[in-house]
């Protein structure tokens, strides 16, 4: 695996490259956004690790440019106080994010996860299932290990979006826009729908879980 690190703090970059190398992961580093884009275009990488706070071209602008050209997995890195940027980055097509400070272990686990998803054959869009759980599109039912639960329309909408993007974060904004309609939903009713879905999933120990990513959204985990 080859990783492009776009990060302007030299001490951070050095530590990262050592951690990656010890796990057999090759990396290249770019110290600002412009250099990051140049290297991205010149060379082949499997994953981009992109700091959002960068000189010259911002991380979000780098991400925007990358997404015009490629579906390469991108993990964005943020400081604790820039949650709004994380949401924007996920909306722009980032695959995952890390908040500084993060450990080398955590980084490597995330890198491997996004790289694996990128190379996995994609399932046909109508086959909405994950683990022992599936959605019956015609009956508006969630089927957990053979047991069927009737869903309300919006519960169904939330669950299908989470399943389509299983293992990845779906932002609250996206859920509200796509399920309720832009400007219609509110986080309180979204929370209620998530709670109802969780109650159904929790009837089975092996069912996927809906994990809350605080301040950002949700992720369905197998
Ligand atoms: Ca930085």
JSON list of C-alpha atoms and ligand atoms in Angstrom, two decimals:
[
{"chain": "A", "resi": 1, "resn": "UNK", "atom": "CA", "xyz": [0.00, 0.00, 0.00]},
{"chain": "A", "resi": 2, "resn": "UNK", "atom": "CA", "xyz": [1.21, 3.49, -0.88]},
{"chain": "A", "resi": 3, "resn": "UNK", "atom": "CA", "xyz": [-0.04, 6.48, 1.07]},
{"chain": "A", "resi": 4, "resn": "UNK", "atom": "CA", "xyz": [0.22, 10.15, 0.17]},
{"chain": "A", "resi": 5, "resn": "UNK", "atom": "CA", "xyz": [0.48, 12.25, 3.34]},
{"chain": "A", "resi": 6, "resn": "UNK", "atom": "CA", "xyz": [-0.46, 15.90, 2.90]},
{"chain": "A", "resi": 7, "resn": "UNK", "atom": "CA", "xyz": [0.54, 17.59, 6.14]},
{"chain": "A", "resi": 8, "resn": "UNK", "atom": "CA", "xyz": [2.50, 20.74, 6.93]},
{"chain": "A", "resi": 9, "resn": "UNK", "atom": "CA", "xyz": [3.93, 19.86, 10.35]},
{"chain": "A", "resi": 10, "resn": "UNK", "atom": "CA", "xyz": [7.33, 18.21, 9.79]},
{"chain": "A", "resi": 11, "resn": "UNK", "atom": "CA", "xyz": [7.45, 16.53, 13.21]},
{"chain": "A", "resi": 12, "resn": "UNK", "atom": "CA", "xyz": [4.08, 14.93, 12.58]},
{"chain": "A", "resi": 13, "resn": "UNK", "atom": "CA", "xyz": [5.06, 13.77, 9.11]},
{"chain": "A", "resi": 14, "resn": "UNK", "atom": "CA", "xyz": [8.25, 12.14, 10.36]},
{"chain": "A", "resi": 15, "resn": "UNK", "atom": "CA", "xyz": [6.46, 10.26, 13.13]},
{"chain": "A", "resi": 16, "resn": "UNK", "atom": "CA", "xyz": [3.75, 9.13, 10.73]},
{"chain": "A", "resi": 17, "resn": "UNK", "atom": "CA", "xyz": [6.18, 7.86, 8.15]},
{"chain": "A", "resi": 18, "resn": "UNK", "atom": "CA", "xyz": [8.07, 5.86, 10.78]},
{"chain": "A", "resi": 19, "resn": "UNK", "atom": "CA", "xyz": [4.84, 4.33, 12.08]},
{"chain": "A", "resi": 20, "resn": "UNK", "atom": "CA", "xyz": [3.69, 3.42, 8.56]},
{"chain": "A", "resi": 21, "resn": "UNK", "atom": "CA", "xyz": [7.07, 2.03, 7.51]},
{"chain": "A", "resi": 22, "resn": "UNK", "atom": "CA", "xyz": [7.16, -0.24, 10.56]},
{"chain": "A", "resi": 23, "resn": "UNK", "atom": "CA", "xyz": [3.94, -1.75, 9.25]},
{"chain": "A", "resi": 24, "resn": "UNK", "atom": "CA", "xyz": [5.29, -2.15, 5.74]},
{"chain": "A", "resi": 25, "resn": "UNK", "atom": "CA", "xyz": [3.31, 0.78, 4.31]},
{"chain": "A", "resi": 26, "resn": "UNK", "atom": "CA", "xyz": [5.10, 3.05, 1.83]},
{"chain": "A", "resi": 27, "resn": "UNK", "atom": "CA", "xyz": [4.45, 6.76, 2.04]},
{"chain": "A", "resi": 28, "resn": "UNK", "atom": "CA", "xyz": [5.27, 10.05, 0.37]},
{"chain": "A", "resi": 29, "resn": "UNK", "atom": "CA", "xyz": [4.78, 13.40, 2.03]},
{"chain": "A", "resi": 30, "resn": "UNK", "atom": "CA", "xyz": [3.71, 16.77, 0.68]},
{"chain": "A", "resi": 31, "resn": "UNK", "atom": "CA", "xyz": [4.03, 19.81, 2.92]},
{"chain": "A", "resi": 32, "resn": "UNK", "atom": "CA", "xyz": [1.22, 21.92, 1.49]},
{"chain": "A", "resi": 33, "resn": "UNK", "atom": "CA", "xyz": [-1.92, 21.62, -0.57]},
{"chain": "A", "resi": 34, "resn": "UNK", "atom": "CA", "xyz": [-0.40, 22.63, -3.90]},
{"chain": "A", "resi": 35, "resn": "UNK", "atom": "CA", "xyz": [2.45, 20.13, -3.57]},
{"chain": "A", "resi": 36, "resn": "UNK", "atom": "CA", "xyz": [-0.06, 17.52, -2.43]},
{"chain": "A", "resi": 37, "resn": "UNK", "atom": "CA", "xyz": [-2.09, 17.89, -5.62]},
{"chain": "A", "resi": 38, "resn": "UNK", "atom": "CA", "xyz": [1.05, 17.81, -7.77]},
{"chain": "A", "resi": 39, "resn": "UNK", "atom": "CA", "xyz": [2.23, 14.58, -6.24]},
{"chain": "A", "resi": 40, "resn": "UNK", "atom": "CA", "xyz": [-1.22, 13.07, -6.39]},
{"chain": "A", "resi": 41, "resn": "UNK", "atom": "CA", "xyz": [-1.32, 13.69, -10.14]},
{"chain": "A", "resi": 42, "resn": "UNK", "atom": "CA", "xyz": [2.24, 12.52, -10.81]},
{"chain": "A", "resi": 43, "resn": "UNK", "atom": "CA", "xyz": [2.26, 9.26, -8.96]},
{"chain": "A", "resi": 44, "resn": "UNK", "atom": "CA", "xyz": [0.07, 6.31, -7.99]},
{"chain": "A", "resi": 45, "resn": "UNK", "atom": "CA", "xyz": [-1.26, 6.06, -4.43]},
{"chain": "A", "resi": 46, "resn": "UNK", "atom": "CA", "xyz": [-3.80, 3.80, -2.73]},
{"chain": "A", "resi": 47, "resn": "UNK", "atom": "CA", "xyz": [-4.92, 6.21, -0.02]},
{"chain": "A", "resi": 48, "resn": "UNK", "atom": "CA", "xyz": [-4.54, 9.95, 0.69]},
{"chain": "A", "resi": 49, "resn": "UNK", "atom": "CA", "xyz": [-4.16, 11.16, 4.28]},
{"chain": "A", "resi": 50, "resn": "UNK", "atom": "CA", "xyz": [-5.12, 14.81, 4.10]},
{"chain": "A", "resi": 51, "resn": "UNK", "atom": "CA", "xyz": [-4.72, 17.39, 6.83]},
{"chain": "A", "resi": 52, "resn": "UNK", "atom": "CA", "xyz": [-7.48, 20.01, 6.59]},
{"chain": "A", "resi": 53, "resn": "UNK", "atom": "CA", "xyz": [-5.38, 22.89, 7.95]},
{"chain": "A", "resi": 54, "resn": "UNK", "atom": "CA", "xyz": [-2.80, 23.52, 5.25]},
{"chain": "A", "resi": 55, "resn": "UNK", "atom": "CA", "xyz": [-0.97, 26.51, 3.81]},
{"chain": "A", "resi": 56, "resn": "UNK", "atom": "CA", "xyz": [-1.48, 27.66, 0.17]},
{"chain": "A", "resi": 57, "resn": "UNK", "atom": "CA", "xyz": [-4.43, 25.45, -0.85]},
{"chain": "A", "resi": 58, "resn": "UNK", "atom": "CA", "xyz": [-6.76, 24.35, 1.97]},
{"chain": "A", "resi": 59, "resn": "UNK", "atom": "CA", "xyz": [-7.43, 20.69, 2.67]},
{"chain": "A", "resi": 60, "resn": "UNK", "atom": "CA", "xyz": [-11.05, 21.07, 1.55]},
{"chain": "A", "resi": 61, "resn": "UNK", "atom": "CA", "xyz": [-9.93, 22.56, -1.78]},
{"chain": "A", "resi": 62, "resn": "UNK", "atom": "CA", "xyz": [-7.42, 19.75, -2.24]},
{"chain": "A", "resi": 63, "resn": "UNK", "atom": "CA", "xyz": [-10.19, 17.24, -1.57]},
{"chain": "A", "resi": 64, "resn": "UNK", "atom": "CA", "xyz": [-12.52, 19.00, -4.04]},
{"chain": "A", "resi": 65, "resn": "UNK", "atom": "CA", "xyz": [-9.84, 18.79, -6.75]},
{"chain": "A", "resi": 66, "resn": "UNK", "atom": "CA", "xyz": [-9.05, 15.14, -6.01]},
{"chain": "A", "resi": 67, "resn": "UNK", "atom": "CA", "xyz": [-12.73, 14.18, -6.19]},
{"chain": "A", "resi": 68, "resn": "UNK", "atom": "CA", "xyz": [-13.06, 15.76, -9.64]},
{"chain": "A", "resi": 69, "resn": "UNK", "atom": "CA", "xyz": [-10.45, 13.32, -10.89]},
{"chain": "A", "resi": 70, "resn": "UNK", "atom": "CA", "xyz": [-10.55, 10.22, -8.76]},
{"chain": "A", "resi": 71, "resn": "UNK", "atom": "CA", "xyz": [-12.41, 8.03, -6.26]},
{"chain": "A", "resi": 72, "resn": "UNK", "atom": "CA", "xyz": [-9.19, 7.24, -4.34]},
{"chain": "A", "resi": 73, "resn": "UNK", "atom": "CA", "xyz": [-9.92, 6.74, -0.61]},
{"chain": "A", "resi": 74, "resn": "UNK", "atom": "CA", "xyz": [-9.23, 9.93, 1.35]},
{"chain": "A", "resi": 75, "resn": "UNK", "atom": "CA", "xyz": [-8.92, 10.15, 5.14]},
{"chain": "A", "resi": 76, "resn": "UNK", "atom": "CA", "xyz": [-9.01, 13.71, 6.40]},
{"chain": "A", "resi": 77, "resn": "UNK", "atom": "CA", "xyz": [-7.29, 14.85, 9.56]},
{"chain": "A", "resi": 78, "resn": "UNK", "atom": "CA", "xyz": [-8.67, 17.67, 11.67]},
{"chain": "A", "resi": 79, "resn": "UNK", "atom": "CA", "xyz": [-7.87, 19.50, 14.85]},
{"chain": "A", "resi": 80, "resn": "UNK", "atom": "CA", "xyz": [-10.39, 19.08, 17.69]},
{"chain": "A", "resi": 81, "resn": "UNK", "atom": "CA", "xyz": [-12.06, 22.44, 17.14]},
{"chain": "A", "resi": 82, "resn": "UNK", "atom": "CA", "xyz": [-12.82, 22.11, 13.43]},
{"chain": "A", "resi": 83, "resn": "UNK", "atom": "CA", "xyz": [-15.78, 19.74, 13.43]},
{"chain": "A", "resi": 84, "resn": "UNK", "atom": "CA", "xyz": [-17.59, 21.82, 10.82]},
{"chain": "A", "resi": 85, "resn": "UNK", "atom": "CA", "xyz": [-14.74, 21.15, 8.40]},
{"chain": "A", "resi": 86, "resn": "UNK", "atom": "CA", "xyz": [-15.02, 17.41, 9.01]},
{"chain": "A", "resi": 87, "resn": "UNK", "atom": "CA", "xyz": [-18.68, 17.51, 8.05]},
{"chain": "A", "resi": 88, "resn": "UNK", "atom": "CA", "xyz": [-17.85, 19.48, 4.89]},
{"chain": "A", "resi": 89, "resn": "UNK", "atom": "CA", "xyz": [-15.08, 17.03, 4.04]},
{"chain": "A", "resi": 90, "resn": "UNK", "atom": "CA", "xyz": [-17.41, 14.02, 4.40]},
{"chain": "A", "resi": 91, "resn": "UNK", "atom": "CA", "xyz": [-20.00, 15.78, 2.24]},
{"chain": "A", "resi": 92, "resn": "UNK", "atom": "CA", "xyz": [-17.31, 16.40, -0.38]},
{"chain": "A", "resi": 93, "resn": "UNK", "atom": "CA", "xyz": [-16.54, 12.69, -0.48]},
{"chain": "A", "resi": 94, "resn": "UNK", "atom": "CA", "xyz": [-13.90, 12.00, 2.16]},
{"chain": "A", "resi": 95, "resn": "UNK", "atom": "CA", "xyz": [-14.08, 8.36, 3.29]},
{"chain": "A", "resi": 96, "resn": "UNK", "atom": "CA", "xyz": [-13.18, 8.78, 6.93]},
{"chain": "A", "resi": 97, "resn": "UNK", "atom": "CA", "xyz": [-11.57, 11.19, 9.34]},
{"chain": "A", "resi": 98, "resn": "UNK", "atom": "CA", "xyz": [-9.17, 11.30, 12.26]},
{"chain": "A", "resi": 99, "resn": "UNK", "atom": "CA", "xyz": [-8.86, 13.95, 14.93]},
{"chain": "A", "resi": 100, "resn": "UNK", "atom": "CA", "xyz": [-5.43, 14.99, 16.18]},
{"chain": "A", "resi": 101, "resn": "UNK", "atom": "CA", "xyz": [-3.83, 13.59, 18.21]},
{"chain": "A", "resi": 102, "resn": "UNK", "atom": "CA", "xyz": [-4.35, 10.07, 16.93]},
{"chain": "A", "resi": 103, "resn": "UNK", "atom": "CA", "xyz": [-2.23, 6.96, 17.38]},
{"chain": "A", "resi": 104, "resn": "UNK", "atom": "CA", "xyz": [-0.24, 5.15, 14.70]},
{"chain": "A", "resi": 105, "resn": "UNK", "atom": "CA", "xyz": [-2.34, 2.03, 15.42]},
{"chain": "A", "resi": 106, "resn": "UNK", "atom": "CA", "xyz": [-5.58, 3.86, 14.81]},
{"chain": "A", "resi": 107, "resn": "UNK", "atom": "CA", "xyz": [-4.26, 5.38, 11.60]},
{"chain": "A", "resi": 108, "resn": "UNK", "atom": "CA", "xyz": [-3.09, 2.05, 10.21]},
{"chain": "A", "resi": 109, "resn": "UNK", "atom": "CA", "xyz": [-6.41, 0.38, 11.04]},
{"chain": "A", "resi": 110, "resn": "UNK", "atom": "CA", "xyz": [-8.31, 3.14, 9.22]},
{"chain": "A", "resi": 111, "resn": "UNK", "atom": "CA", "xyz": [-5.96, 3.08, 6.24]},
{"chain": "A", "resi": 112, "resn": "UNK", "atom": "CA", "xyz": [-6.38, -0.65, 5.82]},
{"chain": "A", "resi": 113, "resn": "UNK", "atom": "CA", "xyz": [-10.16, -0.40, 6.20]},
{"chain": "A", "resi": 114, "resn": "UNK", "atom": "CA", "xyz": [-10.62, 2.27, 3.51]},
{"chain": "A", "resi": 115, "resn": "UNK", "atom": "CA", "xyz": [-8.15, 0.54, 1.17]},
{"chain": "A", "resi": 116, "resn": "UNK", "atom": "CA", "xyz": [-10.01, -2.76, 1.60]},
{"chain": "A", "resi": 117, "resn": "UNK", "atom": "CA", "xyz": [-13.38, -1.17, 0.86]},
{"chain": "A", "resi": 118, "resn": "UNK", "atom": "CA", "xyz": [-11.97, 0.50, -2.25]},
{"chain": "A", "resi": 119, "resn": "UNK", "atom": "CA", "xyz": [-10.82, -2.81, -3.72]},
{"chain": "A", "resi": 120, "resn": "UNK", "atom": "CA", "xyz": [-13.83, -4.90, -2.62]},
{"chain": "A", "resi": 121, "resn": "UNK", "atom": "CA", "xyz": [-16.22, -5.68, -5.47]},
{"chain": "A", "resi": 122, "resn": "UNK", "atom": "CA", "xyz": [-19.22, -3.37, -5.08]},
{"chain": "A", "resi": 123, "resn": "UNK", "atom": "CA", "xyz": [-22.58, -5.00, -4.49]},
{"chain": "A", "resi": 124, "resn": "UNK", "atom": "CA", "xyz": [-25.49, -4.27, -6.76]},
{"chain": "A", "resi": 125, "resn": "UNK", "atom": "CA", "xyz": [-27.43, -1.26, -5.48]},
{"chain": "A", "resi": 126, "resn": "UNK", "atom": "CA", "xyz": [-30.69, -3.16, -4.94]},
{"chain": "A", "resi": 127, "resn": "UNK", "atom": "CA", "xyz": [-29.12, -5.80, -2.66]},
{"chain": "A", "resi": 128, "resn": "UNK", "atom": "CA", "xyz": [-29.42, -3.96, 0.61]},
{"chain": "A", "resi": 129, "resn": "UNK", "atom": "CA", "xyz": [-28.05, -6.33, 3.17]},
{"chain": "A", "resi": 130, "resn": "UNK", "atom": "CA", "xyz": [-25.32, -6.40, 5.75]},
{"chain": "A", "resi": 131, "resn": "UNK", "atom": "CA", "xyz": [-24.39, -9.38, 7.89]},
{"chain": "A", "resi": 132, "resn": "UNK", "atom": "CA", "xyz": [-27.58, -11.08, 9.10]},
{"chain": "A", "resi": 133, "resn": "UNK", "atom": "CA", "xyz": [-29.64, -8.03, 8.29]},
{"chain": "A", "resi": 134, "resn": "UNK", "atom": "CA", "xyz": [-31.46, -6.99, 5.13]},
{"chain": "A", "resi": 135, "resn": "UNK", "atom": "CA", "xyz": [-34.03, -4.49, 3.90]},
{"chain": "A", "resi": 136, "resn": "UNK", "atom": "CA", "xyz": [-37.12, -5.67, 2.09]},
{"chain": "A", "resi": 137, "resn": "UNK", "atom": "CA", "xyz": [-37.75, -2.81, -0.31]},
{"chain": "A", "resi": 138, "resn": "UNK", "atom": "CA", "xyz": [-41.24, -3.93, -1.33]},
{"chain": "A", "resi": 139, "resn": "UNK", "atom": "CA", "xyz": [-42.61, -4.46, 2.16]},
{"chain": "A", "resi": 140, "resn": "UNK", "atom": "CA", "xyz": [-40.75, -1.66, 3.97]},
{"chain": "A", "resi": 141, "resn": "UNK", "atom": "CA", "xyz": [-39.37, -4.22, 6.38]},
{"chain": "A", "resi": 142, "resn": "UNK", "atom": "CA", "xyz": [-36.11, -4.72, 8.17]},
{"chain": "A", "resi": 143, "resn": "UNK", "atom": "CA", "xyz": [-35.27, -8.41, 8.40]},
{"chain": "A", "resi": 144, "resn": "UNK", "atom": "CA", "xyz": [-32.90, -9.38, 11.22]},
{"chain": "A", "resi": 145, "resn": "UNK", "atom": "CA", "xyz": [-31.86, -13.00, 11.15]},
{"chain": "A", "resi": 146, "resn": "UNK", "atom": "CA", "xyz": [-35.19, -14.02, 9.59]},
{"chain": "A", "resi": 147, "resn": "UNK", "atom": "CA", "xyz": [-37.33, -11.86, 11.88]},
{"chain": "A", "resi": 148, "resn": "UNK", "atom": "CA", "xyz": [-39.17, -9.08, 10.03]},
{"chain": "A", "resi": 149, "resn": "UNK", "atom": "CA", "xyz": [-39.91, -5.63, 11.49]},
{"chain": "A", "resi": 150, "resn": "UNK", "atom": "CA", "xyz": [-42.22, -3.13, 9.82]},
{"chain": "A", "resi": 151, "resn": "UNK", "atom": "CA", "xyz": [-40.53, 0.22, 9.33]},
{"chain": "A", "resi": 152, "resn": "UNK", "atom": "CA", "xyz": [-41.96, 3.70, 8.97]},
{"chain": "A", "resi": 153, "resn": "UNK", "atom": "CA", "xyz": [-41.03, 5.35, 5.70]},
{"chain": "A", "resi": 154, "resn": "UNK", "atom": "CA", "xyz": [-38.39, 7.55, 7.24]},
{"chain": "A", "resi": 155, "resn": "UNK", "atom": "CA", "xyz": [-36.91, 4.76, 9.34]},
{"chain": "A", "resi": 156, "resn": "UNK", "atom": "CA", "xyz": [-36.61, 2.85, 6.10]},
{"chain": "A", "resi": 157, "resn": "UNK", "atom": "CA", "xyz": [-34.94, 5.83, 4.43]},
{"chain": "A", "resi": 158, "resn": "UNK", "atom": "CA", "xyz": [-32.44, 6.24, 7.27]},
{"chain": "A", "resi": 159, "resn": "UNK", "atom": "CA", "xyz": [-31.64, 2.53, 7.37]},
{"chain": "A", "resi": 160, "resn": "UNK", "atom": "CA", "xyz": [-31.17, 2.21, 3.61]},
{"chain": "A", "resi": 161, "resn": "UNK", "atom": "CA", "xyz": [-28.77, 5.16, 3.53]},
{"chain": "A", "resi": 162, "resn": "UNK", "atom": "CA", "xyz": [-26.77, 3.72, 6.45]},
{"chain": "A", "resi": 163, "resn": "UNK", "atom": "CA", "xyz": [-26.67, 0.32, 4.75]},
{"chain": "A", "resi": 164, "resn": "UNK", "atom": "CA", "xyz": [-25.60, 1.72, 1.39]},
{"chain": "A", "resi": 165, "resn": "UNK", "atom": "CA", "xyz": [-22.70, 3.36, 3.13]},
{"chain": "A", "resi": 166, "resn": "UNK", "atom": "CA", "xyz": [-22.06, 0.62, 5.71]},
{"chain": "A", "resi": 167, "resn": "UNK", "atom": "CA", "xyz": [-18.76, 1.09, 7.50]},
{"chain": "A", "resi": 168, "resn": "UNK", "atom": "CA", "xyz": [-18.64, 4.76, 6.54]},
{"chain": "A", "resi": 169, "resn": "UNK", "atom": "CA", "xyz": [-19.93, 7.83, 8.28]},
{"chain": "A", "resi": 170, "resn": "UNK", "atom": "CA", "xyz": [-23.19, 9.32, 7.05]},
{"chain": "A", "resi": 171, "resn": "UNK", "atom": "CA", "xyz": [-23.53, 12.90, 8.25]},
{"chain": "A", "resi": 172, "resn": "UNK", "atom": "CA", "xyz": [-26.69, 14.10, 10.00]},
{"chain": "A", "resi": 173, "resn": "UNK", "atom": "CA", "xyz": [-27.07, 16.75, 7.30]},
{"chain": "A", "resi": 174, "resn": "UNK", "atom": "CA", "xyz": [-27.09, 14.15, 4.57]},
{"chain": "A", "resi": 175, "resn": "UNK", "atom": "CA", "xyz": [-29.63, 11.95, 6.39]},
{"chain": "A", "resi": 176, "resn": "UNK", "atom": "CA", "xyz": [-31.92, 14.93, 6.97]},
{"chain": "A", "resi": 177, "resn": "UNK", "atom": "CA", "xyz": [-31.58, 16.23, 3.40]},
{"chain": "A", "resi": 178, "resn": "UNK", "atom": "CA", "xyz": [-32.09, 12.88, 1.73]},
{"chain": "A", "resi": 179, "resn": "UNK", "atom": "CA", "xyz": [-34.73, 11.34, 3.99]},
{"chain": "A", "resi": 180, "resn": "UNK", "atom": "CA", "xyz": [-36.73, 14.34, 5.22]},
{"chain": "A", "resi": 181, "resn": "UNK", "atom": "CA", "xyz": [-35.92, 16.71, 2.36]},
{"chain": "A", "resi": 182, "resn": "UNK", "atom": "CA", "xyz": [-33.75, 19.82, 2.41]},
{"chain": "A", "resi": 183, "resn": "UNK", "atom": "CA", "xyz": [-34.92, 22.18, 5.13]},
{"chain": "A", "resi": 184, "resn": "UNK", "atom": "CA", "xyz": [-37.59, 19.80, 6.47]},
{"chain": "A", "resi": 185, "resn": "UNK", "atom": "CA", "xyz": [-36.00, 17.55, 9.05]},
{"chain": "A", "resi": 186, "resn": "UNK", "atom": "CA", "xyz": [-34.75, 18.28, 12.52]},
{"chain": "A", "resi": 187, "resn": "UNK", "atom": "CA", "xyz": [-32.13, 16.46, 14.54]},
{"chain": "A", "resi": 188, "resn": "UNK", "atom": "CA", "xyz": [-34.65, 15.57, 17.25]},
{"chain": "A", "resi": 189, "resn": "UNK", "atom": "CA", "xyz": [-36.78, 13.46, 14.95]},
{"chain": "A", "resi": 190, "resn": "UNK", "atom": "CA", "xyz": [-33.65, 11.98, 13.36]},
{"chain": "A", "resi": 191, "resn": "UNK", "atom": "CA", "xyz": [-32.54, 10.91, 16.86]},
{"chain": "A", "resi": 192, "resn": "UNK", "atom": "CA", "xyz": [-35.94, 9.31, 17.43]},
{"chain": "A", "resi": 193, "resn": "UNK", "atom": "CA", "xyz": [-35.72, 7.32, 14.22]},
{"chain": "A", "resi": 194, "resn": "UNK", "atom": "CA", "xyz": [-32.21, 6.16, 15.07]},
{"chain": "A", "resi": 195, "resn": "UNK", "atom": "CA", "xyz": [-33.45, 5.04, 18.51]},
{"chain": "A", "resi": 196, "resn": "UNK", "atom": "CA", "xyz": [-36.30, 3.04, 16.97]},
{"chain": "A", "resi": 197, "resn": "UNK", "atom": "CA", "xyz": [-33.95, 1.36, 14.52]},
{"chain": "A", "resi": 198, "resn": "UNK", "atom": "CA", "xyz": [-31.50, 0.54, 17.29]},
{"chain": "A", "resi": 199, "resn": "UNK", "atom": "CA", "xyz": [-34.25, -1.12, 19.33]},
{"chain": "A", "resi": 200, "resn": "UNK", "atom": "CA", "xyz": [-34.96, -3.46, 16.42]},
{"chain": "A", "resi": 201, "resn": "UNK", "atom": "CA", "xyz": [-31.31, -4.20, 15.73]},
{"chain": "A", "resi": 202, "resn": "UNK", "atom": "CA", "xyz": [-30.58, -4.81, 19.40]},
{"chain": "A", "resi": 203, "resn": "UNK", "atom": "CA", "xyz": [-33.00, -7.76, 19.48]},
{"chain": "A", "resi": 204, "resn": "UNK", "atom": "CA", "xyz": [-30.18, -9.75, 17.88]},
{"chain": "A", "resi": 205, "resn": "UNK", "atom": "CA", "xyz": [-26.63, -9.88, 19.22]},
{"chain": "A", "resi": 206, "resn": "UNK", "atom": "CA", "xyz": [-25.08, -10.41, 15.80]},
{"chain": "A", "resi": 207, "resn": "UNK", "atom": "CA", "xyz": [-26.95, -7.63, 14.02]},
{"chain": "A", "resi": 208, "resn": "UNK", "atom": "CA", "xyz": [-25.01, -4.59, 12.79]},
{"chain": "A", "resi": 209, "resn": "UNK", "atom": "CA", "xyz": [-24.86, -1.66, 15.20]},
{"chain": "A", "resi": 210, "resn": "UNK", "atom": "CA", "xyz": [-25.53, 2.01, 14.54]},
{"chain": "A", "resi": 211, "resn": "UNK", "atom": "CA", "xyz": [-22.63, 3.93, 16.05]},
{"chain": "A", "resi": 212, "resn": "UNK", "atom": "CA", "xyz": [-22.95, 7.62, 16.88]},
{"chain": "A", "resi": 213, "resn": "UNK", "atom": "CA", "xyz": [-20.08, 9.81, 15.65]},
{"chain": "A", "resi": 214, "resn": "UNK", "atom": "CA", "xyz": [-20.51, 12.74, 17.99]},
{"chain": "A", "resi": 215, "resn": "UNK", "atom": "CA", "xyz": [-21.26, 16.05, 16.33]},
{"chain": "A", "resi": 216, "resn": "UNK", "atom": "CA", "xyz": [-21.01, 14.50, 12.87]},
{"chain": "A", "resi": 217, "resn": "UNK", "atom": "CA", "xyz": [-23.38, 11.64, 12.18]},
{"chain": "A", "resi": 218, "resn": "UNK", "atom": "CA", "xyz": [-23.75, 7.85, 12.26]},
{"chain": "A", "resi": 219, "resn": "UNK", "atom": "CA", "xyz": [-22.02, 4.75, 11.00]},
{"chain": "A", "resi": 220, "resn": "UNK", "atom": "CA", "xyz": [-23.46, 1.26, 10.57]},
{"chain": "A", "resi": 221, "resn": "UNK", "atom": "CA", "xyz": [-20.93, -1.32, 11.70]},
{"chain": "A", "resi": 222, "resn": "UNK", "atom": "CA", "xyz": [-21.02, -5.01, 11.03]},
{"chain": "B", "resi": 1, "resn": "LIG", "atom": "CA1", "xyz": [-1.71, 21.39, 9.57]}
]
